[in-house]
PDB file of C-alpha atoms in Angstrom:
ATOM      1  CA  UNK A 359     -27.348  11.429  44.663  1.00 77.00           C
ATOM      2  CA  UNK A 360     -25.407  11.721  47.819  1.00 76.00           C
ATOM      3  CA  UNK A 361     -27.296   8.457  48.832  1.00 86.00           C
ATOM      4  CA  UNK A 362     -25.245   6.160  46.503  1.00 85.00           C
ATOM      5  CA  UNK A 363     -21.559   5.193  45.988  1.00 83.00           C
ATOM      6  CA  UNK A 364     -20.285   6.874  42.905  1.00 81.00           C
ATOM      7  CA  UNK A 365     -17.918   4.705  42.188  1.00 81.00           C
ATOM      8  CA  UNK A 366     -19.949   0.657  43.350  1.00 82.00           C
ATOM      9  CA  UNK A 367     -23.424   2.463  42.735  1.00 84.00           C
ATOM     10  CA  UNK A 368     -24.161   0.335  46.033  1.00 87.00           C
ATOM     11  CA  UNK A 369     -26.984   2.385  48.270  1.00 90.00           C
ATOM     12  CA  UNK A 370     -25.186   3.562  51.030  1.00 88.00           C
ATOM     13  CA  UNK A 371     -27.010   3.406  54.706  1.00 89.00           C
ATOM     14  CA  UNK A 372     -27.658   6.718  56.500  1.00 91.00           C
ATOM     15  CA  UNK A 373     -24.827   6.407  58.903  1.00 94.00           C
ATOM     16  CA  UNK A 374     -22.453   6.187  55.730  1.00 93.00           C
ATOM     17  CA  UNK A 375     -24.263   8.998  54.460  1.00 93.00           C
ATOM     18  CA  UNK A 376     -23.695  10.901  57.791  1.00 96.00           C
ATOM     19  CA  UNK A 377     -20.056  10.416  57.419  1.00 95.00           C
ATOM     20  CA  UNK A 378     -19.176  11.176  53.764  1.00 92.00           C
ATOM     21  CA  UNK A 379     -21.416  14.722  54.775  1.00 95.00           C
ATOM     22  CA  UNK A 380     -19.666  15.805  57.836  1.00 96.00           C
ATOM     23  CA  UNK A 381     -15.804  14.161  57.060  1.00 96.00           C
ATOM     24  CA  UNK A 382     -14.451  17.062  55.522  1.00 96.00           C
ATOM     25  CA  UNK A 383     -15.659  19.684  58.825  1.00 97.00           C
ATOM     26  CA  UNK A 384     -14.372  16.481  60.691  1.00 97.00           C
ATOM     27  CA  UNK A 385     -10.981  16.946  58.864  1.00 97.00           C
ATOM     28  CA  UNK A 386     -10.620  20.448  59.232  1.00 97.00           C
ATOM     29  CA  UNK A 387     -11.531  20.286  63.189  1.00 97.00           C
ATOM     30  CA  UNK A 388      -8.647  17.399  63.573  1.00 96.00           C
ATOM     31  CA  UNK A 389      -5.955  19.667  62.205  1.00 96.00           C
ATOM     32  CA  UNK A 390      -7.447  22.061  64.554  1.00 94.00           C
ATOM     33  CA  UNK A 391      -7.347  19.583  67.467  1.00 95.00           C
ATOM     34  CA  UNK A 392      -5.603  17.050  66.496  1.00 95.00           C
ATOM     35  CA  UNK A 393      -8.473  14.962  67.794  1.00 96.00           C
ATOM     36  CA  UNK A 394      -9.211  12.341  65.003  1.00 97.00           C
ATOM     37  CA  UNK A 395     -11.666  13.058  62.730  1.00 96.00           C
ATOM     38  CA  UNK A 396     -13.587   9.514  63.461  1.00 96.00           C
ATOM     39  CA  UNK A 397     -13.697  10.648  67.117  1.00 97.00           C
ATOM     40  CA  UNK A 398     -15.448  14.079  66.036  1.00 97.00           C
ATOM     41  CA  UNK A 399     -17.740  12.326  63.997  1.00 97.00           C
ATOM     42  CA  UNK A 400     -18.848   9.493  66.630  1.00 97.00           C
ATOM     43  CA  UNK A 401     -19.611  12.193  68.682  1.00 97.00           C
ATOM     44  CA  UNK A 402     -21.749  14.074  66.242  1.00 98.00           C
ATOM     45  CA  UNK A 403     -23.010  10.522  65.574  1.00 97.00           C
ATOM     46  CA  UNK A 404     -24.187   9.813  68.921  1.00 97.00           C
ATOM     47  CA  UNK A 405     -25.597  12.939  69.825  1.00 96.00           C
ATOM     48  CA  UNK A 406     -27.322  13.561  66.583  1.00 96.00           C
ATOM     49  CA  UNK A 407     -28.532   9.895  65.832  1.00 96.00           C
ATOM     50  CA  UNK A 408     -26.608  10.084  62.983  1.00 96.00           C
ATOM     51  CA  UNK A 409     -28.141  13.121  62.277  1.00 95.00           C
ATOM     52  CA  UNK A 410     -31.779  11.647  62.648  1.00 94.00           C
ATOM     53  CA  UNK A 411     -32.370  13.815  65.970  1.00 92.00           C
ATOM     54  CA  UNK A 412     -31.288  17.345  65.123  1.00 92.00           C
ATOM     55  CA  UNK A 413     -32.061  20.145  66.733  1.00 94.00           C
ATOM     56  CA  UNK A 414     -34.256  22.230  65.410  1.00 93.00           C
ATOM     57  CA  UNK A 415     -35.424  26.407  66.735  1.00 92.00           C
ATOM     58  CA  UNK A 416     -38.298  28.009  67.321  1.00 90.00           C
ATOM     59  CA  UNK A 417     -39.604  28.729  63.887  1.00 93.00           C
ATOM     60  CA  UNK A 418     -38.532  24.874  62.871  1.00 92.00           C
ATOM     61  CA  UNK A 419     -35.025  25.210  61.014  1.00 94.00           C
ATOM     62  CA  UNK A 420     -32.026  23.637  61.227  1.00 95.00           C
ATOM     63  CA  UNK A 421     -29.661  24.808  64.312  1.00 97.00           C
ATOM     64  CA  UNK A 422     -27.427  22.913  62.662  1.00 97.00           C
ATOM     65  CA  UNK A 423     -25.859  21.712  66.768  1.00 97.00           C
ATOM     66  CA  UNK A 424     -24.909  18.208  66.089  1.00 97.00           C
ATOM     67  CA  UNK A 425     -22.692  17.939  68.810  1.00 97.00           C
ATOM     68  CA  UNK A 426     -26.076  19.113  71.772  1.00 94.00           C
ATOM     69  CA  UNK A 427     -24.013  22.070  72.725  1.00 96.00           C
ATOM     70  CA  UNK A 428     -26.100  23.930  75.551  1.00 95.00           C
ATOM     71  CA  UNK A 429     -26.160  27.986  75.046  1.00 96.00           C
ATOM     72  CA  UNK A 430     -24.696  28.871  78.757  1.00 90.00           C
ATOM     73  CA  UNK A 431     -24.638  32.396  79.759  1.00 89.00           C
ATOM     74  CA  UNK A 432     -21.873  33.461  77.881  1.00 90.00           C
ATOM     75  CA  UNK A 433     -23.072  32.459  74.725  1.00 94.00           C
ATOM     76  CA  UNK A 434     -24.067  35.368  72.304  1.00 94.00           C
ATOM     77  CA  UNK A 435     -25.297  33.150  69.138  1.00 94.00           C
ATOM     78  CA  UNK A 436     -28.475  32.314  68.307  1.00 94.00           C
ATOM     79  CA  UNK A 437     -30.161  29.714  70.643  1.00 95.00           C
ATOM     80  CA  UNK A 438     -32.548  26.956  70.450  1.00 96.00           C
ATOM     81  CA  UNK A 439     -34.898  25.851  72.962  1.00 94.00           C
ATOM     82  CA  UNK A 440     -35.707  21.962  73.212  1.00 91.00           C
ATOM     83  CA  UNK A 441     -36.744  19.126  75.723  1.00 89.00           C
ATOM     84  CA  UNK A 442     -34.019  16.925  76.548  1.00 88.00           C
ATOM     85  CA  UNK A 443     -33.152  14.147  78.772  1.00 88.00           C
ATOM     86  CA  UNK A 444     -30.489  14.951  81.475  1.00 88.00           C
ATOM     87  CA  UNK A 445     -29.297  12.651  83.915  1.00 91.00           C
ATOM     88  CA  UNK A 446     -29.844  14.605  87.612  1.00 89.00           C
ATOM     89  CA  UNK A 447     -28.562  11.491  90.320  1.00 88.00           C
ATOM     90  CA  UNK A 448     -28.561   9.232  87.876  1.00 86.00           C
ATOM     91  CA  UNK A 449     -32.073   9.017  87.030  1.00 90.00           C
ATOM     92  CA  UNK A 450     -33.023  10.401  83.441  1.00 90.00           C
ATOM     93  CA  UNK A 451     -35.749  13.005  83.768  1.00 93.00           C
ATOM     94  CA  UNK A 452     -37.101  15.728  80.842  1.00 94.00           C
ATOM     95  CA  UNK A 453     -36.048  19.142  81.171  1.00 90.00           C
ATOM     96  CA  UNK A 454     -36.518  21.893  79.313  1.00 92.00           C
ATOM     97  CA  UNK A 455     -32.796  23.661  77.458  1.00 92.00           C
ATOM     98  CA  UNK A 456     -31.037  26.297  75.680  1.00 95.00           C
ATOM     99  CA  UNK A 457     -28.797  25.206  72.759  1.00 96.00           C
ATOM    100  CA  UNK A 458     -26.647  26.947  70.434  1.00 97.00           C
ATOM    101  CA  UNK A 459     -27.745  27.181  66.995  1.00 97.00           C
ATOM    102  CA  UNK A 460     -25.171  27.718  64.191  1.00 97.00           C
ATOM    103  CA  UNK A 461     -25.405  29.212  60.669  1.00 96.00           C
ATOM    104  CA  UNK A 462     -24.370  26.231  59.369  1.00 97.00           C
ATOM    105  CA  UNK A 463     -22.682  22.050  60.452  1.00 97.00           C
ATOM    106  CA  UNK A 464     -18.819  23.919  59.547  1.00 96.00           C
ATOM    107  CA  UNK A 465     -19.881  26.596  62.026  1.00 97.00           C
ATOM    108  CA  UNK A 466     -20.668  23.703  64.155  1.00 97.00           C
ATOM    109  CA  UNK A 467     -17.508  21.746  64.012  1.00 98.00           C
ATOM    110  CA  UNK A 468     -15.434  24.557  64.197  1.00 97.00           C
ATOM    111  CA  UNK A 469     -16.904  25.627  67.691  1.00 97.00           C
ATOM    112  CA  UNK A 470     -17.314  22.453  68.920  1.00 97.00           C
ATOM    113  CA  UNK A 471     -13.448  21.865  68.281  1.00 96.00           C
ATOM    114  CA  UNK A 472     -12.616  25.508  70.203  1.00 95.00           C
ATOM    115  CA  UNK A 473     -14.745  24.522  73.255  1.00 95.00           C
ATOM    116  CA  UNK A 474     -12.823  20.812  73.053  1.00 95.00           C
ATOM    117  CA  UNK A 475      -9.349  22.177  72.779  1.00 94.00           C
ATOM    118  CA  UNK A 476      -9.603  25.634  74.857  1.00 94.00           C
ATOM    119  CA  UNK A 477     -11.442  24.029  78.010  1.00 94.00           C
ATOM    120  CA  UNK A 478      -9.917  22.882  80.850  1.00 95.00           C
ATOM    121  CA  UNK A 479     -12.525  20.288  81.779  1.00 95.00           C
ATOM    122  CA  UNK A 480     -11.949  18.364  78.328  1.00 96.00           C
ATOM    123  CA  UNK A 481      -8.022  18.793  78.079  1.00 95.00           C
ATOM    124  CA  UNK A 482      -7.589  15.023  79.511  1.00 94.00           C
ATOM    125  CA  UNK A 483     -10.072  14.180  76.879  1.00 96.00           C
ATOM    126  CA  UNK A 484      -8.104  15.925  74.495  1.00 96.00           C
ATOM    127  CA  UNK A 485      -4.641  14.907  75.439  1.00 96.00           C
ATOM    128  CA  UNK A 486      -5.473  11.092  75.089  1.00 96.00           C
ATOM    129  CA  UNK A 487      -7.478  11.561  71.844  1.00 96.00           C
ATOM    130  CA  UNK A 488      -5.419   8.739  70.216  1.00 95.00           C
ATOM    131  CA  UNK A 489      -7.277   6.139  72.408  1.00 97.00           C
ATOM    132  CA  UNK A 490     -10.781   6.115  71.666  1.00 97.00           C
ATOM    133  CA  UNK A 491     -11.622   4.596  75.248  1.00 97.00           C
ATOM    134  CA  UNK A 492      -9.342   7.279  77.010  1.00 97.00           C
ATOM    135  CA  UNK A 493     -10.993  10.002  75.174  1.00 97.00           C
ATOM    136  CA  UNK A 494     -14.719   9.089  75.645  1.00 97.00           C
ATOM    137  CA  UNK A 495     -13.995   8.451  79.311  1.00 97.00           C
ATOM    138  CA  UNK A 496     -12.518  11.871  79.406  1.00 97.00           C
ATOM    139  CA  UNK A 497     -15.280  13.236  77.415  1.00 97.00           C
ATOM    140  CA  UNK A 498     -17.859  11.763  80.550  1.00 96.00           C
ATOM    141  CA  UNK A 499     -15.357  12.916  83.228  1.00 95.00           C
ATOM    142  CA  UNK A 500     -15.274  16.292  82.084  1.00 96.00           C
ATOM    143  CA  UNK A 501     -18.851  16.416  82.213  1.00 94.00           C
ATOM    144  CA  UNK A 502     -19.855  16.690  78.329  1.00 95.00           C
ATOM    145  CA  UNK A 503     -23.313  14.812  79.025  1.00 92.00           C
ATOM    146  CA  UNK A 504     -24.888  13.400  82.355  1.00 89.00           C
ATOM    147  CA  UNK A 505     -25.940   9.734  80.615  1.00 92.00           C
ATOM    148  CA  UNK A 506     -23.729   7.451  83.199  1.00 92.00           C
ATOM    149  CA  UNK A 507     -23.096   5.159  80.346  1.00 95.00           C
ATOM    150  CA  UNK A 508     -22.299   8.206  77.744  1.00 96.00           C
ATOM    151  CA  UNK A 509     -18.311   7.064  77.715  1.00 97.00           C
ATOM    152  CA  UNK A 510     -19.560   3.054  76.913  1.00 97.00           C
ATOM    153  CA  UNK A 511     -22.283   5.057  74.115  1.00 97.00           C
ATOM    154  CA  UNK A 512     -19.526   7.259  72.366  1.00 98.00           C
ATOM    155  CA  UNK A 513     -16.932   4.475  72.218  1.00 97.00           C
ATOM    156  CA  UNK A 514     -19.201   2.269  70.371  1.00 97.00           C
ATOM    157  CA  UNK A 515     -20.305   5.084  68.266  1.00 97.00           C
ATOM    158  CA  UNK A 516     -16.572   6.227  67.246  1.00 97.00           C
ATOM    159  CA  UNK A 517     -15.718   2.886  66.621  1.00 96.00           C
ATOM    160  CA  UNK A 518     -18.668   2.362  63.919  1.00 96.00           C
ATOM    161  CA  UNK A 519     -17.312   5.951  62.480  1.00 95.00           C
ATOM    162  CA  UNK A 520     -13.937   4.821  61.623  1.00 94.00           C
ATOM    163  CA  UNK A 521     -15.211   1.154  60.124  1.00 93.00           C
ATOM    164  CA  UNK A 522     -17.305   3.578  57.956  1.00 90.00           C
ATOM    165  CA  UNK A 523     -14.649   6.030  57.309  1.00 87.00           C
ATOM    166  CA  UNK A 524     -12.260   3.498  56.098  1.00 84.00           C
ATOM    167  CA  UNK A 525     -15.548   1.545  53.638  1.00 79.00           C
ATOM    168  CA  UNK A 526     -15.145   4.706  51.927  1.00 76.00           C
ATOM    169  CA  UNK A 527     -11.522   5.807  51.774  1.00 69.00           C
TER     170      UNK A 527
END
């Protein structure tokens, strides 16, 4: 049971359970990026609710996007259509978008690390990935979400993420 520590038999809480699923994809996208793999997974953390909200297509399956990465115009994957909240003047309001949907959460990580490390808008982000601060603020500047307080969110997130990371090293 993926629920319980193997080797305490102590119940583990979802978020731990969200981390011991996604490290290893979290791993393989920091020797990709050399982002650290607690930062990946606060972000998947945060926009996922630790993989409570997921985002799910059409006919109800898994897109598998943990990271709420919209399908823009020059995406060519599959797609999946949900109501979100975007931040337009700094008042939240529902709209209505197009995300990509993935085969499966490695697909996920491994295209959420290309459009980190091969976009200008989040090379800042990238370049100060060491410092979780520097790297959520670069996150918001580049414009990865529209929540005003989305740097303050992921910081707290990725900080939780490594505490968890190193309960279970």
């Amino acid at each position: 049971d993926p629920r319980i520590d193997a080797r305490t038999g102590r119940k583990l809480n979802p978020s731990e359970v969200f981390v011991r699923k996604h490290q290893a994809a979290a791993d393989i996208a920091e020797k990709a990026t050399g982002i650290p793999a607690a930062n990946i997974l606060g972000q998947a953390a945060l926009e996922s609710g630790w993989g409570k909200r997921e985002i799910r297509t059409k006919d109800g399956s898994n897109s598998h996007n943990l990271f709420g990465i919209k399908a823009t115009s020059n995406w060519t994957g599959k797609v999946a259509e949900v109501t979100t909240t975007e931040y337009i003047g700094g008042v939240a309001r529902k709209v209505t978008a197009k995300f990509r949907a993935y085969d499966s959460y490695a697909d996920a990580f491994k295209d959420h690390a290309r459009l980190l490390s091969q976009s200008p808008r989040y090379s800042q982000a990238v370049a100060q990935a060491d410092s979780v601060r520097a790297y959520a603020q670069g996150l918001q500047r580049g414009g990865y979400a529209t929540d005003p307080a989305y740097a303050d969110k992921l910081t707290q997130v990725i900080n939780t993420a490594l505490r968890l990371q190193q309960r279970s090293a």
